[in-house]
Amino acid sequence: MGTVGDAANKDTNGSLAEKKPTVVFVLGGPGSGKGTQCANIVQHFGFTHLSAGDLLRAEQKSGSENGTMIQNMIKEGKIVPSEVTIKLLQKAMEESGNDKFLIDGFPRNEENRAAFETVTQIEPAFVLFFDCSEEEMERRLLSRNEGREDDNIETIRKRFKVFLESSLPVIQHYESRGKVRKIDAGRPIEEVFESVKAIFTPKNEKAE
Ligand code: ADP
Ligand code: C5P
Ligand code: MG
């Protein structure tokens, strides 16, 4: 029985699915500290960090045919169609040579989630969820200073709305399957990482 997803899988993704990579989805509101903590996880646990937002910004800057669409979506805090984002993620996974990935900021909505599952046939090992108040996230985003076009109060409010309406349901989907590891992300960076470490450290090493 061939579905569109099977066909896409056979054509573009045979080698990736066969590798059975370990994938951890890293989710949380904008400014909750996903990128910051992923950098720490990479150093300690040998994962490759793939930020969907970073990949989309790089694609936009590369002058791709989707560049203007991506720029407009990011400026409005909207979610880019999964077809674009999944291709970027697959390419980055294939090129990395690694088999352990932190996929940060993806899946951002139900469409992202279902399409990734269908196209890649990869199930996440678990979902790391950085839980943080809007007040704290807003403070962090307004002082991030990376020159991002979406770190202004007008776009930030739109991103919070999209997070509540579209991204939280994805987290709830995985919650109902027992896959969510929730972290209180409102604390200082080092404290948050202590909790993160406990999740990534194999159980039989924890006592050492
Ligand atoms: P995200 O990737 O979830 O949008 P970032 O990791 O880029 O978030 O963090 C947003 C901003 O907040 C950055 O300037 C970062 O240095 C800062 N930051 C990250 N984690 C913390 C924390 N626990 N406490 C205070 N500031 C933080
Ligand atoms: O995760 P990050 O904050 O870097 O994402 C910035 C923007 O990139 C999002 O607000 C959204 O416009 C876009 N994005 C997307 N689909 C994703 C991740 C990010 O459209 N899965
Ligand atoms: Mg980020």
CSV table of N, CA and C and ligand atoms in Angstrom, one decimal, residues 30 34 51-54 56-57 73-75 77-80 85 104-108 112 144 148 150 159, ligand 2:
chain,number,residue,atom,x,y,z
A,30,PRO,N,9.1,30.9,22.7
A,30,PRO,CA,10.3,31.7,22.2
A,30,PRO,C,11.0,32.4,23.4
A,34,LYS,N,15.9,27.3,24.6
A,34,LYS,CA,16.2,26.1,23.9
A,34,LYS,C,17.6,26.1,23.3
A,51,SER,N,18.6,23.6,14.9
A,51,SER,CA,17.5,24.6,15.2
A,51,SER,C,16.8,24.8,13.9
A,52,ALA,N,15.5,24.5,13.9
A,52,ALA,CA,14.7,24.8,12.7
A,52,ALA,C,14.7,26.2,12.4
A,53,GLY,N,14.6,27.1,13.4
A,53,GLY,CA,14.6,28.6,13.1
A,53,GLY,C,16.0,29.0,12.5
A,54,ASP,N,17.1,28.5,13.0
A,54,ASP,CA,18.4,28.8,12.4
A,54,ASP,C,18.5,28.3,11.0
A,56,LEU,N,16.0,27.8,8.9
A,56,LEU,CA,15.2,28.7,8.0
A,56,LEU,C,15.8,30.1,7.8
A,57,ARG,N,16.5,30.6,8.8
A,57,ARG,CA,17.1,31.9,8.6
A,57,ARG,C,18.3,31.8,7.6
A,73,MET,N,7.1,35.1,6.8
A,73,MET,CA,6.6,34.2,7.9
A,73,MET,C,7.3,34.5,9.2
A,74,ILE,N,8.6,34.6,9.2
A,74,ILE,CA,9.3,34.9,10.5
A,74,ILE,C,8.9,36.2,11.0
A,75,LYS,N,8.8,37.2,10.2
A,75,LYS,CA,8.5,38.6,10.6
A,75,LYS,C,7.1,38.6,11.3
A,77,GLY,N,5.8,35.9,12.7
A,77,GLY,CA,5.7,34.8,13.7
A,77,GLY,C,5.0,33.6,13.3
A,78,LYS,N,4.7,33.5,12.0
A,78,LYS,CA,3.9,32.3,11.5
A,78,LYS,C,4.8,31.1,11.2
A,79,ILE,N,4.2,29.9,11.1
A,79,ILE,CA,5.0,28.7,10.9
A,79,ILE,C,5.1,28.4,9.4
A,80,VAL,N,6.3,28.3,9.0
A,80,VAL,CA,6.6,28.0,7.6
A,80,VAL,C,6.1,26.5,7.3
A,85,THR,N,10.7,23.1,5.9
A,85,THR,CA,11.5,22.9,7.1
A,85,THR,C,12.0,21.5,7.2
A,104,ASP,N,15.5,21.4,17.6
A,104,ASP,CA,15.1,22.5,18.4
A,104,ASP,C,14.1,23.4,17.7
A,105,GLY,N,12.9,23.6,18.3
A,105,GLY,CA,11.9,24.5,17.7
A,105,GLY,C,11.1,23.8,16.6
A,106,PHE,N,11.1,22.5,16.7
A,106,PHE,CA,10.3,21.7,15.7
A,106,PHE,C,9.9,20.4,16.4
A,107,PRO,N,8.7,19.9,16.2
A,107,PRO,CA,7.6,20.4,15.5
A,107,PRO,C,6.8,21.5,16.2
A,108,ARG,N,6.5,22.5,15.4
A,108,ARG,CA,5.9,23.7,16.0
A,108,ARG,C,4.4,23.7,15.9
A,112,ASN,N,3.5,20.3,11.2
A,112,ASN,CA,4.9,19.9,11.3
A,112,ASN,C,5.1,18.5,11.8
A,144,ARG,N,18.0,40.0,23.8
A,144,ARG,CA,18.8,39.0,23.1
A,144,ARG,C,19.8,39.6,22.3
A,148,ARG,N,17.8,40.0,15.4
A,148,ARG,CA,16.7,39.3,14.8
A,148,ARG,C,15.5,40.2,14.5
A,150,ASP,N,12.5,39.4,14.4
A,150,ASP,CA,11.3,39.0,15.1
A,150,ASP,C,11.4,39.3,16.6
A,159,ARG,N,4.2,35.7,18.3
A,159,ARG,CA,4.9,34.4,18.5
A,159,ARG,C,4.3,33.7,19.8
B,2,C5P,O1,12.8,28.8,17.0
B,2,C5P,P1,13.0,30.2,16.6
B,2,C5P,O2,12.6,31.2,17.6
B,2,C5P,O3,14.4,30.5,16.0
B,2,C5P,O4,12.0,30.4,15.3
B,2,C5P,C1,11.9,31.7,14.7
B,2,C5P,C2,10.8,31.6,13.7
B,2,C5P,O5,11.1,30.7,12.6
B,2,C5P,C3,9.4,31.2,14.2
B,2,C5P,O6,8.7,32.3,14.8
B,2,C5P,C4,8.8,30.8,12.8
B,2,C5P,O7,8.4,32.0,12.1
B,2,C5P,C5,9.9,30.1,12.1
B,2,C5P,N1,9.9,28.7,12.3
B,2,C5P,C6,9.0,27.9,11.6
B,2,C5P,N2,8.9,26.6,11.8
B,2,C5P,C7,9.6,26.0,12.7
B,2,C5P,C8,10.5,26.7,13.5
B,2,C5P,C9,10.6,28.1,13.3
B,2,C5P,O8,8.3,28.5,10.8
B,2,C5P,N3,9.4,24.7,12.9
